[in-house]
Amino acid sequence: MAYCDHNATAPLRPEARKAVEHALSLTGNPSSVHAGGRAARATAEEAREAVARLAAAKSESVIFTSGATEANALALWGAVEAAMDAGKPITRLLVTAMEHKSVLKTAEAIAERVAGIRLEIVPVTADGVVDIQALTTLLQGEGRALVAVMAANNETGVVQPVAEISRLCRAAGALLLVDAVTAAGKIPLDAGLCDYMTLSGHKLGAPQGVGALIVTGPLVPQLVGGGQQKGLRAGTENLSGIAGFGAVAKAVLSNDEERMWLATLRDGFEHALKEAVPDAVILGANAPRLANTSNVALPGLAAENMVIALDLDGVMVSSGSSCSSGKIAASHVLAAMGKGDLSSIRVSFGWNSRSEDADAVMASLVKLWQRARPRAAA
Ligand code: PLP
């Protein structure tokens, strides 16, 4: 089997497995004052430090959540409520057209439910980069804004100009949320550039169901109760998940060799694909991209057929479009790039990818292409 879908979820890293097993062996609620509680708390705090280092943040600003979906919702709703409470309400949500649905749908819900807030979509270029000119113009509009942008896109791997966007937001007095889920561990992060940054453990090789919001901006908690995590996110911490997240955060901070290997693997794959299928389109190829991601369209081949054919050959990739209620929907990211007519697959490598995996994707794609070509020509 060749697993080439790391942007969907990464296999559990050995470091995470060890940390999870250790955490599961502890008995104690991190809020308890006795020795067991203190040991659990020490484990959580060590992980908080590691996650903070990954994002160049202070550990006090890290709130553990159940994942990035919750972290994005907490940031958006929490910011909107806090700004309202402070008498400086946010009236505009400026969200890029390529954001993950956890951001887009939450922003839509806020605009629907909160009077006086509207959602404005920030366009992206044909290369999949935020349209800076359009964002600059939008930021000149009336009203306090909250901007949401990804550090790198999960479908194309295109890296976004976060430092420039941060300068624009600061100058306009806008708050900034950066979804750093896909970029984490692959490029350096700087939470100091934004007010809210979100992360997800399972994209890095921690277990699924743990993430973080790194917050320096105003925030009203959305889960209240026991007062855990300084009252910003109540609920007994998912200690084993948090420990696993901390372990992967440490591991990916010192993985330059891994990043170089991923770039070699991905570039080799794309080069071979272009040689075999010169008409293949590589999305975002003209923009800076994460080293591990390749989003490719083979004209005439539908994404869902490619995914199924590759799966039959033991190769796991994703269709770059979302699958809900059994229906494969066109990718909103490709549509945002003005490439909604293309049907593409996403090949994403990661910490345990081998050259055999890239070879297997290639072999399967070329076989499919050769089979489909006579039909396409007819
Ligand atoms: N943001 C991005 C860019 C993602 O790719 C994902 C997961 O697919 C999420 C947010 C949501 O993360 P989680 O699965 O931890 O809820």
Short mmCIF file of C-alpha atoms and ligand atoms in Angstrom, two decimals:
data_model
loop_
_atom_site.label_atom_id
_atom_site.label_comp_id
_atom_site.label_asym_id
_atom_site.label_seq_id
_atom_site.Cartn_x
_atom_site.Cartn_y
_atom_site.Cartn_z
CA MET A 1 0.00 0.00 0.00
CA ALA A 2 1.18 3.53 -0.74
CA TYR A 3 -0.31 6.16 1.59
CA CYS A 4 -0.01 9.55 -0.13
CA ASP A 5 -2.72 11.51 1.67
CA HIS A 6 -0.80 13.16 4.52
CA ASN A 7 -2.70 16.46 4.14
CA ALA A 8 -5.90 14.57 5.04
CA THR A 9 -4.26 12.90 8.03
CA ALA A 10 -0.74 11.72 8.76
CA PRO A 11 0.08 8.26 10.11
CA LEU A 12 0.84 8.26 13.84
CA ARG A 13 4.49 9.14 14.46
CA PRO A 14 6.41 6.78 16.77
CA GLU A 15 7.20 9.74 19.03
CA ALA A 16 3.46 10.42 19.37
CA ARG A 17 2.65 6.77 20.07
CA LYS A 18 5.21 6.71 22.89
CA ALA A 19 3.92 9.95 24.41
CA VAL A 20 0.29 8.80 24.13
CA GLU A 21 1.12 5.49 25.83
CA HIS A 22 2.92 7.31 28.62
CA ALA A 23 -0.02 9.70 29.12
CA LEU A 24 -2.48 6.80 29.17
CA SER A 25 -0.45 5.19 31.93
CA LEU A 26 -0.98 8.22 34.18
CA THR A 27 -3.89 8.37 36.59
CA GLY A 28 -5.00 11.86 37.40
CA ASN A 29 -7.04 14.76 36.15
CA PRO A 30 -4.76 17.67 35.25
CA SER A 31 -6.98 19.86 37.47
CA SER A 32 -6.52 17.68 40.57
CA VAL A 33 -4.13 18.94 43.22
CA HIS A 34 -2.78 15.53 44.27
CA ALA A 35 0.36 13.88 42.89
CA GLY A 36 -1.51 12.09 40.08
CA GLY A 37 -3.11 15.35 38.98
CA ARG A 38 0.21 17.16 39.12
CA ALA A 39 1.87 14.52 36.92
CA ALA A 40 -0.95 14.83 34.38
CA ARG A 41 -0.70 18.61 34.44
CA ALA A 42 3.07 18.50 33.96
CA THR A 43 2.55 16.34 30.86
CA ALA A 44 0.00 18.80 29.44
CA GLU A 45 2.22 21.79 30.20
CA GLU A 46 5.25 20.20 28.55
CA ALA A 47 3.14 19.68 25.42
CA ARG A 48 1.87 23.27 25.59
CA GLU A 49 5.48 24.49 25.61
CA ALA A 50 6.34 22.37 22.57
CA VAL A 51 3.29 23.51 20.58
CA ALA A 52 4.08 27.12 21.48
CA ARG A 53 7.65 26.68 20.19
CA LEU A 54 6.32 25.27 16.91
CA ALA A 55 4.42 28.53 16.34
CA ALA A 56 7.01 30.87 17.91
CA ALA A 57 4.41 31.72 20.56
CA LYS A 58 4.28 31.96 24.36
CA SER A 59 2.93 28.86 26.04
CA GLU A 60 0.29 30.94 27.91
CA SER A 61 -1.33 31.69 24.55
CA VAL A 62 -1.91 28.03 23.62
CA ILE A 63 -5.42 26.64 24.16
CA PHE A 64 -5.82 22.94 23.42
CA THR A 65 -9.01 22.02 21.56
CA SER A 66 -10.54 18.95 19.94
CA GLY A 67 -8.99 19.92 16.60
CA ALA A 68 -8.68 22.80 14.19
CA THR A 69 -12.41 22.85 13.40
CA GLU A 70 -13.10 23.74 17.02
CA ALA A 71 -10.11 26.10 17.16
CA ASN A 72 -11.33 28.00 14.08
CA ALA A 73 -14.86 28.24 15.51
CA LEU A 74 -13.53 29.36 18.90
CA ALA A 75 -11.39 32.05 17.25
CA LEU A 76 -14.16 33.41 15.02
CA TRP A 77 -17.06 33.34 17.48
CA GLY A 78 -14.80 34.26 20.40
CA ALA A 79 -13.38 37.29 18.60
CA VAL A 80 -16.76 38.52 17.41
CA GLU A 81 -18.25 38.29 20.92
CA ALA A 82 -15.22 39.85 22.61
CA ALA A 83 -15.14 42.78 20.19
CA MET A 84 -18.83 43.34 20.77
CA ASP A 85 -18.38 43.22 24.57
CA ALA A 86 -15.54 45.75 24.30
CA GLY A 87 -17.76 48.15 22.38
CA LYS A 88 -15.61 47.87 19.23
CA PRO A 89 -17.75 45.45 17.21
CA ILE A 90 -16.49 43.57 14.20
CA THR A 91 -18.80 44.34 11.29
CA ARG A 92 -16.97 42.58 8.45
CA LEU A 93 -15.53 39.10 8.11
CA LEU A 94 -13.02 39.07 5.25
CA VAL A 95 -12.42 35.40 4.47
CA THR A 96 -10.43 34.09 1.51
CA ALA A 97 -12.26 31.98 -1.03
CA MET A 98 -9.88 29.03 -0.48
CA GLU A 99 -10.30 28.74 3.32
CA HIS A 100 -11.11 25.40 4.86
CA LYS A 101 -14.85 24.84 5.30
CA SER A 102 -14.47 25.04 9.07
CA VAL A 103 -13.65 28.73 8.57
CA LEU A 104 -15.97 29.47 5.65
CA LYS A 105 -19.03 27.79 7.17
CA THR A 106 -18.46 29.34 10.60
CA ALA A 107 -18.10 32.79 9.04
CA GLU A 108 -21.32 32.18 7.07
CA ALA A 109 -23.10 31.15 10.28
CA ILE A 110 -21.90 34.27 12.11
CA ALA A 111 -23.01 36.54 9.26
CA GLU A 112 -26.40 34.81 9.23
CA ARG A 113 -26.97 34.90 12.97
CA VAL A 114 -25.36 38.13 14.15
CA ALA A 115 -27.01 41.33 13.05
CA GLY A 116 -24.62 43.92 11.67
CA ILE A 117 -21.89 41.50 10.50
CA ARG A 118 -21.39 40.67 6.85
CA LEU A 119 -19.14 38.14 5.17
CA GLU A 120 -16.98 39.31 2.28
CA ILE A 121 -14.96 36.81 0.29
CA VAL A 122 -11.38 37.72 -0.57
CA PRO A 123 -10.48 36.39 -4.03
CA VAL A 124 -7.36 34.38 -4.86
CA THR A 125 -5.21 34.48 -8.01
CA ALA A 126 -5.01 31.77 -10.67
CA ASP A 127 -1.88 30.54 -8.87
CA GLY A 128 -3.82 30.07 -5.64
CA VAL A 129 -2.35 33.04 -3.72
CA VAL A 130 -4.51 35.57 -1.84
CA ASP A 131 -5.20 38.54 -4.11
CA ILE A 132 -3.32 41.19 -2.14
CA GLN A 133 -4.67 44.05 -4.23
CA ALA A 134 -8.25 42.97 -3.58
CA LEU A 135 -7.57 42.52 0.14
CA THR A 136 -5.98 45.99 0.32
CA THR A 137 -9.09 47.50 -1.26
CA LEU A 138 -11.42 45.55 1.00
CA LEU A 139 -9.50 46.66 4.09
CA GLN A 140 -10.12 50.28 3.11
CA GLY A 141 -13.88 49.77 3.52
CA GLU A 142 -15.91 51.05 6.48
CA GLY A 143 -16.13 49.07 9.70
CA ARG A 144 -13.86 46.90 11.85
CA ALA A 145 -12.72 43.75 10.07
CA LEU A 146 -11.61 40.27 11.05
CA VAL A 147 -9.54 38.66 8.28
CA ALA A 148 -9.11 34.89 7.90
CA VAL A 149 -6.32 33.43 5.76
CA MET A 150 -4.44 30.14 5.65
CA ALA A 151 -0.68 29.99 6.01
CA ALA A 152 -0.69 27.38 3.23
CA ASN A 153 -3.56 25.83 1.34
CA ASN A 154 -4.40 22.21 2.13
CA GLU A 155 -5.37 21.29 -1.44
CA THR A 156 -2.57 22.94 -3.44
CA GLY A 157 0.12 23.50 -0.78
CA VAL A 158 0.43 27.13 -1.98
CA VAL A 159 2.09 29.23 0.73
CA GLN A 160 0.39 32.54 1.48
CA PRO A 161 2.12 35.89 2.12
CA VAL A 162 1.15 35.99 5.80
CA ALA A 163 3.73 38.64 6.81
CA GLU A 164 2.44 41.04 4.15
CA ILE A 165 -1.19 40.32 5.06
CA SER A 166 -0.34 40.89 8.71
CA ARG A 167 1.13 44.33 7.91
CA LEU A 168 -1.99 45.26 5.95
CA CYS A 169 -4.29 44.11 8.75
CA ARG A 170 -2.32 45.92 11.46
CA ALA A 171 -2.34 49.14 9.40
CA ALA A 172 -6.11 48.87 8.93
CA GLY A 173 -6.81 47.96 12.58
CA ALA A 174 -8.19 44.57 11.52
CA LEU A 175 -7.87 41.35 13.52
CA LEU A 176 -6.21 38.38 11.78
CA LEU A 177 -6.86 34.64 12.03
CA VAL A 178 -4.27 32.36 10.40
CA ASP A 179 -5.19 28.71 9.83
CA ALA A 180 -1.74 27.14 9.99
CA VAL A 181 -2.95 23.53 9.90
CA THR A 182 -1.27 22.53 6.63
CA ALA A 183 1.80 24.74 6.97
CA ALA A 184 2.75 23.59 10.49
CA GLY A 185 5.96 21.63 10.59
CA LYS A 186 6.64 22.35 6.92
CA ILE A 187 7.54 26.03 7.03
CA PRO A 188 8.38 28.24 10.02
CA LEU A 189 5.35 29.75 11.74
CA ASP A 190 5.15 33.06 13.57
CA ALA A 191 2.04 33.43 15.71
CA GLY A 192 3.22 36.98 16.48
CA LEU A 193 1.99 38.01 13.03
CA CYS A 194 -1.64 37.37 13.89
CA ASP A 195 -4.18 37.50 16.70
CA TYR A 196 -5.37 33.90 16.32
CA MET A 197 -3.55 30.89 14.86
CA THR A 198 -5.02 27.41 14.57
CA LEU A 199 -3.30 24.01 14.43
CA SER A 200 -4.36 20.38 14.18
CA GLY A 201 -2.36 17.51 15.69
CA HIS A 202 -3.35 14.74 13.30
CA LYS A 203 -1.95 16.53 10.25
CA LEU A 204 1.48 16.18 11.86
CA GLY A 205 1.28 12.59 13.07
CA ALA A 206 -0.46 13.02 16.44
CA PRO A 207 -3.76 11.22 17.09
CA GLN A 208 -6.94 12.66 15.58
CA GLY A 209 -9.07 14.81 17.90
CA VAL A 210 -6.57 17.31 19.25
CA GLY A 211 -5.68 20.79 18.03
CA ALA A 212 -4.86 24.22 19.34
CA LEU A 213 -5.79 27.86 19.15
CA ILE A 214 -2.92 30.24 19.79
CA VAL A 215 -4.50 33.46 20.90
CA THR A 216 -3.25 36.93 21.70
CA GLY A 217 -6.38 38.77 20.53
CA PRO A 218 -9.63 39.33 22.41
CA LEU A 219 -11.57 36.13 23.06
CA VAL A 220 -14.79 35.10 24.76
CA PRO A 221 -14.77 31.37 25.63
CA GLN A 222 -17.31 29.22 23.85
CA LEU A 223 -17.17 26.27 26.25
CA VAL A 224 -17.69 27.20 29.88
CA GLY A 225 -17.83 25.06 32.98
CA GLY A 226 -14.86 23.81 34.96
CA GLY A 227 -12.62 26.75 34.16
CA GLN A 228 -9.83 24.66 32.64
CA GLN A 229 -7.19 26.33 30.44
CA LYS A 230 -7.61 29.65 32.26
CA GLY A 231 -11.33 29.54 31.66
CA LEU A 232 -10.86 29.89 27.90
CA ARG A 233 -11.88 26.34 27.02
CA ALA A 234 -13.61 24.36 29.73
CA GLY A 235 -13.52 20.58 29.78
CA THR A 236 -11.07 18.02 31.10
CA GLU A 237 -8.11 18.03 28.77
CA ASN A 238 -7.60 15.18 26.27
CA LEU A 239 -4.31 14.37 27.95
CA SER A 240 -3.15 11.52 25.71
CA GLY A 241 -3.97 13.50 22.55
CA ILE A 242 -2.25 16.58 23.94
CA ALA A 243 0.84 14.54 24.87
CA GLY A 244 0.95 13.12 21.34
CA PHE A 245 0.58 16.60 19.87
CA GLY A 246 3.44 17.88 22.03
CA ALA A 247 5.66 15.00 20.91
CA VAL A 248 5.06 15.66 17.20
CA ALA A 249 5.53 19.39 17.70
CA LYS A 250 9.00 18.62 19.08
CA ALA A 251 9.74 16.15 16.29
CA VAL A 252 8.80 18.42 13.40
CA LEU A 253 10.77 21.38 14.71
CA SER A 254 14.03 19.64 13.92
CA ASN A 255 13.20 17.90 10.66
CA ASP A 256 15.11 19.85 8.00
CA GLU A 257 16.33 16.61 6.46
CA GLU A 258 12.77 15.34 6.21
CA ARG A 259 11.66 18.53 4.45
CA MET A 260 14.51 18.23 1.95
CA TRP A 261 13.62 14.63 1.29
CA LEU A 262 9.96 15.54 0.75
CA ALA A 263 10.90 18.23 -1.77
CA THR A 264 13.06 15.73 -3.67
CA LEU A 265 10.26 13.16 -3.64
CA ARG A 266 7.54 15.58 -4.75
CA ASP A 267 9.63 17.32 -7.40
CA GLY A 268 10.77 13.95 -8.77
CA PHE A 269 7.15 12.81 -8.95
CA GLU A 270 6.01 15.94 -10.79
CA HIS A 271 8.96 15.80 -13.19
CA ALA A 272 8.23 12.16 -14.06
CA LEU A 273 4.53 12.91 -14.47
CA LYS A 274 5.18 15.79 -16.89
CA GLU A 275 7.53 13.55 -18.90
CA ALA A 276 4.92 10.79 -19.16
CA VAL A 277 1.88 13.05 -19.57
CA PRO A 278 2.99 16.43 -20.97
CA ASP A 279 -0.60 17.77 -20.77
CA ALA A 280 -0.75 17.20 -16.99
CA VAL A 281 -1.56 20.41 -15.10
CA ILE A 282 0.13 21.03 -11.74
CA LEU A 283 -1.97 23.47 -9.75
CA GLY A 284 -0.16 26.29 -8.00
CA ALA A 285 3.16 25.35 -9.64
CA ASN A 286 4.04 29.02 -10.26
CA ALA A 287 3.66 30.00 -6.61
CA PRO A 288 5.75 29.06 -3.56
CA ARG A 289 4.46 25.71 -2.33
CA LEU A 290 4.93 23.38 0.62
CA ALA A 291 7.44 20.67 -0.26
CA ASN A 292 5.06 17.77 0.28
CA THR A 293 1.98 18.60 -1.80
CA SER A 294 1.17 18.06 -5.45
CA ASN A 295 -2.24 18.80 -6.95
CA VAL A 296 -2.48 17.43 -10.47
CA ALA A 297 -5.09 17.29 -13.21
CA LEU A 298 -4.81 14.94 -16.17
CA PRO A 299 -7.08 16.43 -18.83
CA GLY A 300 -9.94 14.07 -19.68
CA LEU A 301 -9.71 12.12 -16.42
CA ALA A 302 -12.23 12.74 -13.64
CA ALA A 303 -10.80 13.04 -10.13
CA GLU A 304 -13.16 10.46 -8.64
CA ASN A 305 -12.15 7.90 -11.29
CA MET A 306 -8.48 8.57 -10.61
CA VAL A 307 -8.93 8.19 -6.86
CA ILE A 308 -10.84 4.90 -7.29
CA ALA A 309 -8.40 3.49 -9.88
CA LEU A 310 -5.42 4.38 -7.69
CA ASP A 311 -7.14 2.86 -4.66
CA LEU A 312 -7.61 -0.41 -6.57
CA ASP A 313 -3.84 -0.37 -7.13
CA GLY A 314 -3.24 0.16 -3.39
CA VAL A 315 -2.43 3.87 -3.72
CA MET A 316 -4.25 6.32 -1.43
CA VAL A 317 -4.62 9.93 -2.56
CA SER A 318 -7.50 12.35 -2.30
CA SER A 319 -9.68 13.97 -4.91
CA GLY A 320 -8.94 17.50 -3.74
CA SER A 321 -12.66 17.98 -3.48
CA SER A 322 -14.91 17.27 -0.57
CA CYS A 323 -17.06 14.22 -0.28
CA SER A 324 -20.26 14.81 1.61
CA SER A 325 -23.31 12.56 1.79
CA GLY A 326 -21.71 10.26 -0.76
CA LYS A 327 -21.45 12.95 -3.42
CA ILE A 328 -18.14 14.31 -4.67
CA ALA A 329 -18.43 18.09 -4.91
CA ALA A 330 -16.23 20.25 -7.11
CA SER A 331 -13.31 21.76 -5.24
CA HIS A 332 -14.04 25.28 -3.97
CA VAL A 333 -10.28 25.92 -4.00
CA LEU A 334 -9.95 25.16 -7.71
CA ALA A 335 -13.08 27.21 -8.37
CA ALA A 336 -11.52 30.12 -6.43
CA MET A 337 -8.47 29.88 -8.71
CA GLY A 338 -10.75 30.09 -11.76
CA LYS A 339 -9.95 26.44 -12.50
CA GLY A 340 -13.30 24.94 -11.60
CA ASP A 341 -13.36 23.09 -14.94
CA LEU A 342 -10.34 21.00 -13.90
CA SER A 343 -10.71 17.79 -11.99
CA SER A 344 -7.62 17.13 -9.93
CA ILE A 345 -6.16 14.80 -7.35
CA ARG A 346 -4.00 15.76 -4.40
CA VAL A 347 -0.91 13.69 -3.69
CA SER A 348 0.56 14.59 -0.32
CA PHE A 349 3.66 13.01 1.15
CA GLY A 350 4.87 13.06 4.74
CA TRP A 351 7.20 11.78 7.43
CA ASN A 352 7.14 8.10 6.43
CA SER A 353 6.85 8.49 2.63
CA ARG A 354 9.26 6.42 0.55
CA SER A 355 10.32 6.73 -3.07
CA GLU A 356 8.31 3.55 -3.73
CA ASP A 357 5.16 5.48 -2.79
CA ALA A 358 5.80 8.17 -5.41
CA ASP A 359 6.68 5.45 -7.94
CA ALA A 360 3.42 3.66 -7.18
CA VAL A 361 1.34 6.82 -7.76
CA MET A 362 3.17 7.41 -11.05
CA ALA A 363 2.78 3.84 -12.28
CA SER A 364 -0.91 3.78 -11.47
CA LEU A 365 -1.61 7.20 -13.02
CA VAL A 366 0.28 6.42 -16.21
CA LYS A 367 -1.53 3.08 -16.55
CA LEU A 368 -4.86 4.87 -16.17
CA TRP A 369 -3.84 7.59 -18.62
CA GLN A 370 -2.80 5.03 -21.24
CA ARG A 371 -6.07 3.18 -20.85
CA ALA A 372 -8.15 6.38 -21.07
CA ARG A 373 -6.25 8.00 -23.96
CA PRO A 374 -7.79 6.03 -26.83
CA ARG A 375 -11.26 6.88 -25.45
CA ALA A 376 -10.37 10.59 -25.09
CA ALA A 377 -9.02 10.67 -28.66
CA ALA A 378 -12.12 8.92 -30.11
N1 PLP B 1 -8.03 23.66 8.44
C1 PLP B 1 -7.44 22.99 7.44
C2 PLP B 1 -6.61 23.74 6.46
C3 PLP B 1 -7.59 21.62 7.32
O1 PLP B 1 -7.03 20.96 6.30
C4 PLP B 1 -8.38 20.93 8.28
C5 PLP B 1 -8.61 19.48 8.18
O2 PLP B 1 -8.91 18.95 7.14
C6 PLP B 1 -8.98 21.67 9.31
C7 PLP B 1 -8.77 23.03 9.36
C8 PLP B 1 -9.80 21.00 10.37
O3 PLP B 1 -8.96 20.26 11.23
P1 PLP B 1 -9.50 19.13 12.22
O4 PLP B 1 -9.58 17.88 11.42
O5 PLP B 1 -8.46 19.05 13.29
O6 PLP B 1 -10.81 19.57 12.75
#
